[in-house]
PDB file of C-alpha atoms and ligand atoms in Angstrom:
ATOM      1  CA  UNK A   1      24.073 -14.782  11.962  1.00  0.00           C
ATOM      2  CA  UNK A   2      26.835 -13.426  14.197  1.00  0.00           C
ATOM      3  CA  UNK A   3      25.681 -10.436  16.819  1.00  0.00           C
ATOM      4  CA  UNK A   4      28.614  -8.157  15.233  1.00  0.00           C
ATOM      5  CA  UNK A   5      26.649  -8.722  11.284  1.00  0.00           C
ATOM      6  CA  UNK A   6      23.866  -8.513  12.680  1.00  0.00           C
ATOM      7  CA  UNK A   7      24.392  -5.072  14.646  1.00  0.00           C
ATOM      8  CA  UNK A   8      26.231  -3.881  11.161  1.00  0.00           C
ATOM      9  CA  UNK A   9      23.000  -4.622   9.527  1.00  0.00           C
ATOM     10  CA  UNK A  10      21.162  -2.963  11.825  1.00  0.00           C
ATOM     11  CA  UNK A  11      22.904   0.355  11.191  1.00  0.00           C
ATOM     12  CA  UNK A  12      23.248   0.314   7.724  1.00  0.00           C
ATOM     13  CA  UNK A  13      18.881   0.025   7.851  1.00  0.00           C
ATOM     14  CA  UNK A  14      18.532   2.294  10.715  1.00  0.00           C
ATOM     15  CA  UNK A  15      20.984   4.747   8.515  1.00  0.00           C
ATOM     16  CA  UNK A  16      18.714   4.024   5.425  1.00  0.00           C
ATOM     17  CA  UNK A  17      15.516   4.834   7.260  1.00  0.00           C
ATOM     18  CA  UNK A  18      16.625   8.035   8.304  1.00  0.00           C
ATOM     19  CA  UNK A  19      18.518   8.929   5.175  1.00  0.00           C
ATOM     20  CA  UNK A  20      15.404   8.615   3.142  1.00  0.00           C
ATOM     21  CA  UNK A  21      13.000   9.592   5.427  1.00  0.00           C
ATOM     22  CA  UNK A  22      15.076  13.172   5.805  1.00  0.00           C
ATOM     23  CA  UNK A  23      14.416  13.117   1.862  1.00  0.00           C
ATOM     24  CA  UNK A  24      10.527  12.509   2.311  1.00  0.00           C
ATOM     25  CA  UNK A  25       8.210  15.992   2.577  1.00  0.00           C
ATOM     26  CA  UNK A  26       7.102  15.444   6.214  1.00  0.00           C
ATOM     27  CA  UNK A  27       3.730  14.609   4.987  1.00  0.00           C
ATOM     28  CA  UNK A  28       3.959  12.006   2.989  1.00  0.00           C
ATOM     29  CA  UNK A  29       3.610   8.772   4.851  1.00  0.00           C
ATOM     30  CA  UNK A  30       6.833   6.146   4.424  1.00  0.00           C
ATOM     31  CA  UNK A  31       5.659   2.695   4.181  1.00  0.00           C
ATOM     32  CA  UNK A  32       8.206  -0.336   4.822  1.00  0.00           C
ATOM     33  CA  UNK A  33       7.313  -2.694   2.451  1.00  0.00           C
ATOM     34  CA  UNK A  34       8.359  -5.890   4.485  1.00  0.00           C
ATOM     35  CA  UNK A  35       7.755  -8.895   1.964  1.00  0.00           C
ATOM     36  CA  UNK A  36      10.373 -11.526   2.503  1.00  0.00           C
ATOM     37  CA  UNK A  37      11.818  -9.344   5.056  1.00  0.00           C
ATOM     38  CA  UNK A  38      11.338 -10.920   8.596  1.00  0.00           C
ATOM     39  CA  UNK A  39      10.368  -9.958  12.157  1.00  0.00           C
ATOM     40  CA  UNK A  40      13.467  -9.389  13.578  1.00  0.00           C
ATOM     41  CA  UNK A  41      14.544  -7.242  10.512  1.00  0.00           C
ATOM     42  CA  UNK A  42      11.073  -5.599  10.960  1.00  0.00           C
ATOM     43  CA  UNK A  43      11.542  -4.716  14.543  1.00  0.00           C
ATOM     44  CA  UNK A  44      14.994  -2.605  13.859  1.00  0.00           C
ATOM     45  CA  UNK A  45      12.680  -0.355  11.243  1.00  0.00           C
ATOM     46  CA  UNK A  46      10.695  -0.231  13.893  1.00  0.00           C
ATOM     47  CA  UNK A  47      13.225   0.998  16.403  1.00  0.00           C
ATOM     48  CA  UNK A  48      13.828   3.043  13.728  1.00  0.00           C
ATOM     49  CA  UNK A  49      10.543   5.043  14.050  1.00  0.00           C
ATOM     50  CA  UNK A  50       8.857   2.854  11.033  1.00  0.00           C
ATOM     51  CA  UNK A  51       4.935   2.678  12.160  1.00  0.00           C
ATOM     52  CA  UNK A  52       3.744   1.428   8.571  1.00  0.00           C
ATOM     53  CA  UNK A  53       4.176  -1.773   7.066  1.00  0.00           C
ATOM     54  CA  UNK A  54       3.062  -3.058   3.955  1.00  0.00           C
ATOM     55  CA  UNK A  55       2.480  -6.862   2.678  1.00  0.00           C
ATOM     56  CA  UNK A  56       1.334  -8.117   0.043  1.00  0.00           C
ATOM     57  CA  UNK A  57       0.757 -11.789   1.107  1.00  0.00           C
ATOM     58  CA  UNK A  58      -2.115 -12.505   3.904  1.00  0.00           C
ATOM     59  CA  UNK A  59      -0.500 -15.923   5.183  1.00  0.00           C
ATOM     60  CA  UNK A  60       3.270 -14.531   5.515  1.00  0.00           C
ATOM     61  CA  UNK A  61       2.036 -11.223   7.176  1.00  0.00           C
ATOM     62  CA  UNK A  62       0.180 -13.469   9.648  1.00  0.00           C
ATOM     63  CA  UNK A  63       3.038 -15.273  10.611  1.00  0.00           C
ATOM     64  CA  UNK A  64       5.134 -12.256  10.927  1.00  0.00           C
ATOM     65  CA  UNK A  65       2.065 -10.239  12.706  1.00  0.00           C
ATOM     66  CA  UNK A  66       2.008 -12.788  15.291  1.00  0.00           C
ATOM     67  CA  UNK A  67       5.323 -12.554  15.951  1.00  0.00           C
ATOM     68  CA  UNK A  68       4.988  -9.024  16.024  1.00  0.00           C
ATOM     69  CA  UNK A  69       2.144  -8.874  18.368  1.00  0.00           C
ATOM     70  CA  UNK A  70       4.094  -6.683  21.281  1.00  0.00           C
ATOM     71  CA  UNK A  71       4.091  -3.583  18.711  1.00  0.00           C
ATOM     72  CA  UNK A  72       0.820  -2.157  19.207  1.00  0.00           C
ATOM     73  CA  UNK A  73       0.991   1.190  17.086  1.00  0.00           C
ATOM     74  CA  UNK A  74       1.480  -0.374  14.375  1.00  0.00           C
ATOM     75  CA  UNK A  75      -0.178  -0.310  11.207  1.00  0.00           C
ATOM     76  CA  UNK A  76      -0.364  -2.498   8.565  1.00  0.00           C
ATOM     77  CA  UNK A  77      -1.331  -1.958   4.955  1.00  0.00           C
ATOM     78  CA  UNK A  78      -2.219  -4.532   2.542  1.00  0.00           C
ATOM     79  CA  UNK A  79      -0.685  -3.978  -1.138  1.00  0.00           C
ATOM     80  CA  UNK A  80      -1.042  -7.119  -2.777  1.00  0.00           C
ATOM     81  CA  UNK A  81      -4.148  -8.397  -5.015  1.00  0.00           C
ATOM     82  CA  UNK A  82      -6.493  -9.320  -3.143  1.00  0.00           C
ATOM     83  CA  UNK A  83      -9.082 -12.379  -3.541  1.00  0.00           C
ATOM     84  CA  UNK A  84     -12.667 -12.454  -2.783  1.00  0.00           C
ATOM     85  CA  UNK A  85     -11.846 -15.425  -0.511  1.00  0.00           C
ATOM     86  CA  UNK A  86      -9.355 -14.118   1.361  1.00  0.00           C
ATOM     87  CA  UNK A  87     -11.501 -10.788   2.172  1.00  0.00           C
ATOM     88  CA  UNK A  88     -12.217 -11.279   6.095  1.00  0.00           C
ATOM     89  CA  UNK A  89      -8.561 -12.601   6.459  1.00  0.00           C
ATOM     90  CA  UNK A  90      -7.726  -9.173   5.208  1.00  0.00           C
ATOM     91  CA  UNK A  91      -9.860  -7.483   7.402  1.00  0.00           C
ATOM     92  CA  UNK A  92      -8.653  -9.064  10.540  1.00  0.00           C
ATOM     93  CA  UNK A  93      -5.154  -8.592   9.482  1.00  0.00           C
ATOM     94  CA  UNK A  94      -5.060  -4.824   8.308  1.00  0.00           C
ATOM     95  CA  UNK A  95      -6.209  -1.210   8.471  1.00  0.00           C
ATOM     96  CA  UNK A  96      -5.542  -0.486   5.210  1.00  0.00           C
ATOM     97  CA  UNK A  97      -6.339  -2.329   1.753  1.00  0.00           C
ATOM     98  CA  UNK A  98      -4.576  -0.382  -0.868  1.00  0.00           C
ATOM     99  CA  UNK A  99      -5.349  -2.810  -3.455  1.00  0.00           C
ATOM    100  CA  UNK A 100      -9.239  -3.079  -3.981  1.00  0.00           C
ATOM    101  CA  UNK A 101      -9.399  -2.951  -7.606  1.00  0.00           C
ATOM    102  CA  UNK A 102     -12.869  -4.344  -8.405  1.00  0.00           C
ATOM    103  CA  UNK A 103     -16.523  -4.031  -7.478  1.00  0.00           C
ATOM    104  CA  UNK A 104     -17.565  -7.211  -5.872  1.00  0.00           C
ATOM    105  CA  UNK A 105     -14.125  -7.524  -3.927  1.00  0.00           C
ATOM    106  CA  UNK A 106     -15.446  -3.880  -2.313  1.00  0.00           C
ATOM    107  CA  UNK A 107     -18.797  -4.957  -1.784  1.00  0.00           C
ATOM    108  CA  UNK A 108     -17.811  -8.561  -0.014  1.00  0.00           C
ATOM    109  CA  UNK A 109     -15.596  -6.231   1.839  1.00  0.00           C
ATOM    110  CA  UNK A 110     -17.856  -3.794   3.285  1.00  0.00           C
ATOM    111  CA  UNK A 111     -20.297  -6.513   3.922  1.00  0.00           C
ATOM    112  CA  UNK A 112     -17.759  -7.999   5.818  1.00  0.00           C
ATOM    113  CA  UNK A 113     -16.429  -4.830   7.794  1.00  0.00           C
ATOM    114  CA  UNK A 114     -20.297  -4.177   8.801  1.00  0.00           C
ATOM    115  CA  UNK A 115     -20.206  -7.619  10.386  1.00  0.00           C
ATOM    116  CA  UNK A 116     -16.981  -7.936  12.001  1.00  0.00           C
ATOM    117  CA  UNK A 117     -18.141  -3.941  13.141  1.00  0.00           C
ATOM    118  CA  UNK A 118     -14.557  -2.508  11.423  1.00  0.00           C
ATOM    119  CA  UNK A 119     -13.885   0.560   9.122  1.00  0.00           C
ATOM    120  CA  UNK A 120     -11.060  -0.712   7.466  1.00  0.00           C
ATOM    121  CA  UNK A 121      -9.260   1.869   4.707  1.00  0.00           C
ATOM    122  CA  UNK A 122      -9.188   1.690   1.243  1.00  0.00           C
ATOM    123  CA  UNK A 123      -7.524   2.756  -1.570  1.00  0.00           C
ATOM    124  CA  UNK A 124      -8.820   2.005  -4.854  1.00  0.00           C
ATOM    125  CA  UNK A 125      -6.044   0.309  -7.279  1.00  0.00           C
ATOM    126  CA  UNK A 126      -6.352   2.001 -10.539  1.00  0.00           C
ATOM    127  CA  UNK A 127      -4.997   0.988 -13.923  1.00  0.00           C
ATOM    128  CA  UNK A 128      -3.692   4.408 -16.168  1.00  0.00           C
ATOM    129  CA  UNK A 129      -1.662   2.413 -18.964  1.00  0.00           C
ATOM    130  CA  UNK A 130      -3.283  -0.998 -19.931  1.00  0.00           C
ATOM    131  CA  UNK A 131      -1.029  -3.126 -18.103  1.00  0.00           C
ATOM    132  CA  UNK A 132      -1.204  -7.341 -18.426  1.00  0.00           C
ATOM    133  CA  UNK A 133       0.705  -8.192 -15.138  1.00  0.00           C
ATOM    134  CA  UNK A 134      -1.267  -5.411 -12.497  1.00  0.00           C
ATOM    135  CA  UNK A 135      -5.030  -5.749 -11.667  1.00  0.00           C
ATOM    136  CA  UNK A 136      -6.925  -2.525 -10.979  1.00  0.00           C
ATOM    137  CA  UNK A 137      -9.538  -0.921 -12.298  1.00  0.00           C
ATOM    138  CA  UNK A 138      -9.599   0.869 -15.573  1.00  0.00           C
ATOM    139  CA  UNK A 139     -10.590   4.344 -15.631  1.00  0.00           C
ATOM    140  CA  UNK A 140     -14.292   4.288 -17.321  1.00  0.00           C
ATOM    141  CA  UNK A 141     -14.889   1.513 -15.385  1.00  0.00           C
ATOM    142  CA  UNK A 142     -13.998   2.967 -12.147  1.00  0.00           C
ATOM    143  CA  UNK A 143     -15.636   6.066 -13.154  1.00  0.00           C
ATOM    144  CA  UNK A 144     -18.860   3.501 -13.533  1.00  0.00           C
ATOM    145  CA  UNK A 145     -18.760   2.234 -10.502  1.00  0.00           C
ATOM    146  CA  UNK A 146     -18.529   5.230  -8.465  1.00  0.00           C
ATOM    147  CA  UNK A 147     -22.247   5.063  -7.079  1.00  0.00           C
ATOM    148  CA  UNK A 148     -22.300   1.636  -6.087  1.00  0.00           C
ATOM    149  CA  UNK A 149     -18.750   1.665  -3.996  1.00  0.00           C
ATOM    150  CA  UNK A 150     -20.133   5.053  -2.408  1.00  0.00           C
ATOM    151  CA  UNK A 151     -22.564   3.180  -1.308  1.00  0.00           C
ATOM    152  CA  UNK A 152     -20.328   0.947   0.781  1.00  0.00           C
ATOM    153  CA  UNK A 153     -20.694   2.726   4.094  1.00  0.00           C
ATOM    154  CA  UNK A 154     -18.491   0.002   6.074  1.00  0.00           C
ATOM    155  CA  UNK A 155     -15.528   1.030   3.861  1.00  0.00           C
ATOM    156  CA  UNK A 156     -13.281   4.270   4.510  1.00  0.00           C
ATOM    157  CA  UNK A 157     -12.631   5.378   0.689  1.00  0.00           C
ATOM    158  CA  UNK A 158      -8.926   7.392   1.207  1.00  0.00           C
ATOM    159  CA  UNK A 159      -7.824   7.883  -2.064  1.00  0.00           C
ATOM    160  CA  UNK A 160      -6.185   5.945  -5.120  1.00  0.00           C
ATOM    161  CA  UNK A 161      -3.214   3.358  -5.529  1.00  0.00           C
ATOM    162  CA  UNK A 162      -1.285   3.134  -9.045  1.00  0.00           C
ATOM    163  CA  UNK A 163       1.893   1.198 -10.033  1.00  0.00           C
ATOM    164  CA  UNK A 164       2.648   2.080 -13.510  1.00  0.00           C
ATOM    165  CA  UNK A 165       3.630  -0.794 -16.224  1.00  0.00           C
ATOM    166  CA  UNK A 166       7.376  -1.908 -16.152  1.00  0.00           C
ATOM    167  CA  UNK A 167       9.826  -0.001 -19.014  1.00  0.00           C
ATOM    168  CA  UNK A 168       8.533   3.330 -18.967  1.00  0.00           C
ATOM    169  CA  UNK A 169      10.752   5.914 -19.197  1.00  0.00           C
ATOM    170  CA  UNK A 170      10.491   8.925 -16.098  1.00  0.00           C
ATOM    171  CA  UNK A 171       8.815  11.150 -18.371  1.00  0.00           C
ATOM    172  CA  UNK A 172       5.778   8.701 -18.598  1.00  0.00           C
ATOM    173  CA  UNK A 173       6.010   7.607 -15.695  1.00  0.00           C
ATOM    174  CA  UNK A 174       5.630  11.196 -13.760  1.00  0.00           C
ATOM    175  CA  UNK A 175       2.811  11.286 -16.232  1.00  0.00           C
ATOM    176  CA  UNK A 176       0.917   8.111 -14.896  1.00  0.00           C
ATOM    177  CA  UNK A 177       1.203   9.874 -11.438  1.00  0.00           C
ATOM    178  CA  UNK A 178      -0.228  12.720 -12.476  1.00  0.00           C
ATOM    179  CA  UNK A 179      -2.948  11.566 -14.462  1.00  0.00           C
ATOM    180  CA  UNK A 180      -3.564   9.583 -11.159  1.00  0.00           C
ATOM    181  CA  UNK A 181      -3.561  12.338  -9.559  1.00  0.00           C
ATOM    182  CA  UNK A 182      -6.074  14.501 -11.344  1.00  0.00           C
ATOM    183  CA  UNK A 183      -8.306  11.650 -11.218  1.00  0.00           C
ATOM    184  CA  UNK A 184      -8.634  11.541  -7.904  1.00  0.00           C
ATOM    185  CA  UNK A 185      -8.861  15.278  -7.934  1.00  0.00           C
ATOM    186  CA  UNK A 186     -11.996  14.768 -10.023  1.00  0.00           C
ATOM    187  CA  UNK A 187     -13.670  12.169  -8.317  1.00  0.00           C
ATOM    188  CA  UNK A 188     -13.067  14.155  -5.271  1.00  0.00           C
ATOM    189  CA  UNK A 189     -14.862  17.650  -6.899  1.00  0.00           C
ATOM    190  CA  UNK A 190     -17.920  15.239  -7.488  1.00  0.00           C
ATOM    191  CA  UNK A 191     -18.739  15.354  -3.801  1.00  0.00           C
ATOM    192  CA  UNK A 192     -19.407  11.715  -2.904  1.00  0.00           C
ATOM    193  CA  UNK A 193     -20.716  11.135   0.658  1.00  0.00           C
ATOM    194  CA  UNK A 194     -18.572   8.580   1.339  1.00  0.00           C
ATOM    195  CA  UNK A 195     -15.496   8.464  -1.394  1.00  0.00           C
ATOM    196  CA  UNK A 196     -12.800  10.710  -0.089  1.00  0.00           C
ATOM    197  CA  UNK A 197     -10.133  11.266  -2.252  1.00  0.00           C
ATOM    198  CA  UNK A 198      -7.299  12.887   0.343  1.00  0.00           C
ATOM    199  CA  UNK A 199      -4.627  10.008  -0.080  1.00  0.00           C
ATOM    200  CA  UNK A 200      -2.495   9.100  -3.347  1.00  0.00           C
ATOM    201  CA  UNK A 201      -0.526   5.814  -2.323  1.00  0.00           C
ATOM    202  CA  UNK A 202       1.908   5.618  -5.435  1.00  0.00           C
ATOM    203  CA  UNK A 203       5.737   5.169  -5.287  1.00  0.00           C
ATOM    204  CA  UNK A 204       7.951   2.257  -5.050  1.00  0.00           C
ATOM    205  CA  UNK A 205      11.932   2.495  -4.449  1.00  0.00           C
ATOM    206  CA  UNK A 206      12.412   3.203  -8.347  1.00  0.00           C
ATOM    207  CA  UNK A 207      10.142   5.751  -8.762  1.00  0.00           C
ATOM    208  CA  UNK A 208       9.156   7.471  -5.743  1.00  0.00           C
ATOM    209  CA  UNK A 209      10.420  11.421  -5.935  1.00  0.00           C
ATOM    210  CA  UNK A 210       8.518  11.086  -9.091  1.00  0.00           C
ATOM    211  CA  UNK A 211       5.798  10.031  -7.520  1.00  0.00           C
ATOM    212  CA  UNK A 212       5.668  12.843  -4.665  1.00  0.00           C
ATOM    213  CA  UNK A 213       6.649  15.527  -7.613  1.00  0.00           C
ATOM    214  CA  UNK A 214       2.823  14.371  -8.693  1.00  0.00           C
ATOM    215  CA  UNK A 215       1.338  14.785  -5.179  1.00  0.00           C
ATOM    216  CA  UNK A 216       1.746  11.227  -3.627  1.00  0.00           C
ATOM    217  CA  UNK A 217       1.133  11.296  -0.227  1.00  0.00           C
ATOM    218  CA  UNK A 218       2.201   7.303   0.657  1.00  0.00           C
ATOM    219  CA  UNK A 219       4.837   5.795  -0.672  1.00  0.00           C
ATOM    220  CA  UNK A 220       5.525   2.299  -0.564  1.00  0.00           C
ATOM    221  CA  UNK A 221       9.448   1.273  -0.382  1.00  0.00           C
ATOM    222  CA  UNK A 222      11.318  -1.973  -0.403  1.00  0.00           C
ATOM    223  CA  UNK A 223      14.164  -2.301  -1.843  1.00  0.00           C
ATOM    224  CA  UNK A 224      15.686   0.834  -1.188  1.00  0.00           C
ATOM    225  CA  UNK A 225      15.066   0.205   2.448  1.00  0.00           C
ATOM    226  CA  UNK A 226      15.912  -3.455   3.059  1.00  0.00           C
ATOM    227  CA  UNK A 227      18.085  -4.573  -0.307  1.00  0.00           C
ATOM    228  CA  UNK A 228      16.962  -6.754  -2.925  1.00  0.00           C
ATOM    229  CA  UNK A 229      14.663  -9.855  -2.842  1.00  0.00           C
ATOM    230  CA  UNK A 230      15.237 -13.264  -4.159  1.00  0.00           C
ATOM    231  CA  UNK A 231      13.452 -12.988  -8.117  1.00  0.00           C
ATOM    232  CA  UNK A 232      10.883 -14.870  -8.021  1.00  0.00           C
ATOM    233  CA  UNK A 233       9.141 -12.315  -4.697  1.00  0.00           C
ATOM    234  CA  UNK A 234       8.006  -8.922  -6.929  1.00  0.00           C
TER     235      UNK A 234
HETATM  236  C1  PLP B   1       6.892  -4.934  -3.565  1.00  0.00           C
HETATM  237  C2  PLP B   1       5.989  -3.790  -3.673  1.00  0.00           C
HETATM  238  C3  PLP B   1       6.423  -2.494  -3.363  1.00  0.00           C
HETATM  239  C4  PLP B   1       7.852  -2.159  -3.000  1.00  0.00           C
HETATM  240  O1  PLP B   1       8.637  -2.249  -4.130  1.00  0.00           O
HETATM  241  P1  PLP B   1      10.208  -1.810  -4.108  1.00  0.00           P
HETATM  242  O2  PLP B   1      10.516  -1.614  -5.533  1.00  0.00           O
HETATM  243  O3  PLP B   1      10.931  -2.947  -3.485  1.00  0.00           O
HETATM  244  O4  PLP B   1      10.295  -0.580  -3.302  1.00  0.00           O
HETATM  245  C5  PLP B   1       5.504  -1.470  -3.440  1.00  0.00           C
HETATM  246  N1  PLP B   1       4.224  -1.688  -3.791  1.00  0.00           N
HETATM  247  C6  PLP B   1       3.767  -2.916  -4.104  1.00  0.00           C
HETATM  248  C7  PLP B   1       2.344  -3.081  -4.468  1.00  0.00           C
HETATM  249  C8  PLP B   1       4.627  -4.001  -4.046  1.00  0.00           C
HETATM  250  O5  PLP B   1       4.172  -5.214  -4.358  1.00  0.00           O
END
């Protein structure tokens, strides 16, 4: 790419980041969702005052990570399924897991963390609306499983993560963020040791105000920051 597209580009993002992030209440946390994107695209958000980045693959954010290695305040939040397997890779690679969404991939995790001596931080991926295509836990389920995850003391519980079904219109979708919402509210009132419930990571770039109208306090944007991805990347 020639430096003169390339210096466009970078304005047009830097202009984005700040356009949006003048939009954002100041405490709701903007996370650059980088998938696809790479480093050098990542290091103007950076320049451009971005300190969060999400990924939802462990082997590309690796790659990119290394390359990224001079940025040391930094953090990076995981927000794609995650497999048992892949657990400790996680670990090493992130602060945050916003996409624990079962019992067993929590407790391999905190048995991990407790080993490797890290408190990573977790949001728990919920399901509102049965959904086919998004993993998370269902609500009774969840609600069941409370004691055991509490009991997880290697894992920082910060709150919940939702991404509501494809097609809905904004009426049900504000209402999957605030159903969302109260849950965590409620889990929160039930005074867990260890399950905090302070953090509501819900938003992407096609639903996001809605999301902060519902009390989202990280949102999650791609798109709307760095332009569409090839179709076959969600
Ligand atoms: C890709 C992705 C995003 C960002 O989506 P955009 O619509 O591009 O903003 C947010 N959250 C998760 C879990 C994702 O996979």
């Amino acid at each position: 790419m020639s430096n003169s597209k390339r210096d466009f580009l970078d304005e047009s993002l830097r202009e984005r980041i700040t356009t949006i992030r003048s939009q954002l209440p100041p405490s709701v946390r903007l996370i650059a969702v980088t998938k696809t994107v790479p480093a050098d695209i990542i290091r103007i958000a950076y320049a451009a005052g971005i300190r969060d980045f999400g990924e939802n693959r462990i082997q590309e954010a690796a790659t990119k990570q290394a390359e990224l290695h001079d940025l040391l305040d930094v953090t990076w939040h995981l927000i794609g399924h995650l497999q048992t397997n892949k657990a400790k890779k996680a670990l090493e690679q992130f602060q945050w897991i916003h996409s624990v969404d079962n019992l067993k991939l929590a407790q391999r995790l905190n048995q991990l963390a407790g080993e490797l001596n890290l408190q990573p931080n977790i949001c728990l991926q919920i399901k509102i609306l049965p959904d086919p295509n998004k993993s998370g836990w269902e609500i009774p389920q969840l609600l069941e499983d409370l004691f055991a995850l509490n009991q997880c003391k290697s894992l920082q519980f910060q709150g919940l993560m939702t991404i509501p079904p494809l097609g809905l219109n904004e009426l049900q979708t504000l209402e999957v963020f605030n159903r969302a919402s109260e849950l965590a509210a409620d889990i929160q009132s039930q005074g867990w040791s260890n399950i905090h419930m302070q953090q509501l990571s819900m938003g992407m770039s096609g639903d996001y105000q809605l999301a902060i109208k519902a009390g989202a306090t990280m949102v999650r944007l791609g798109t709307i920051l760095f332009g569409e991805r090839s179709p076959q990347v969600k």
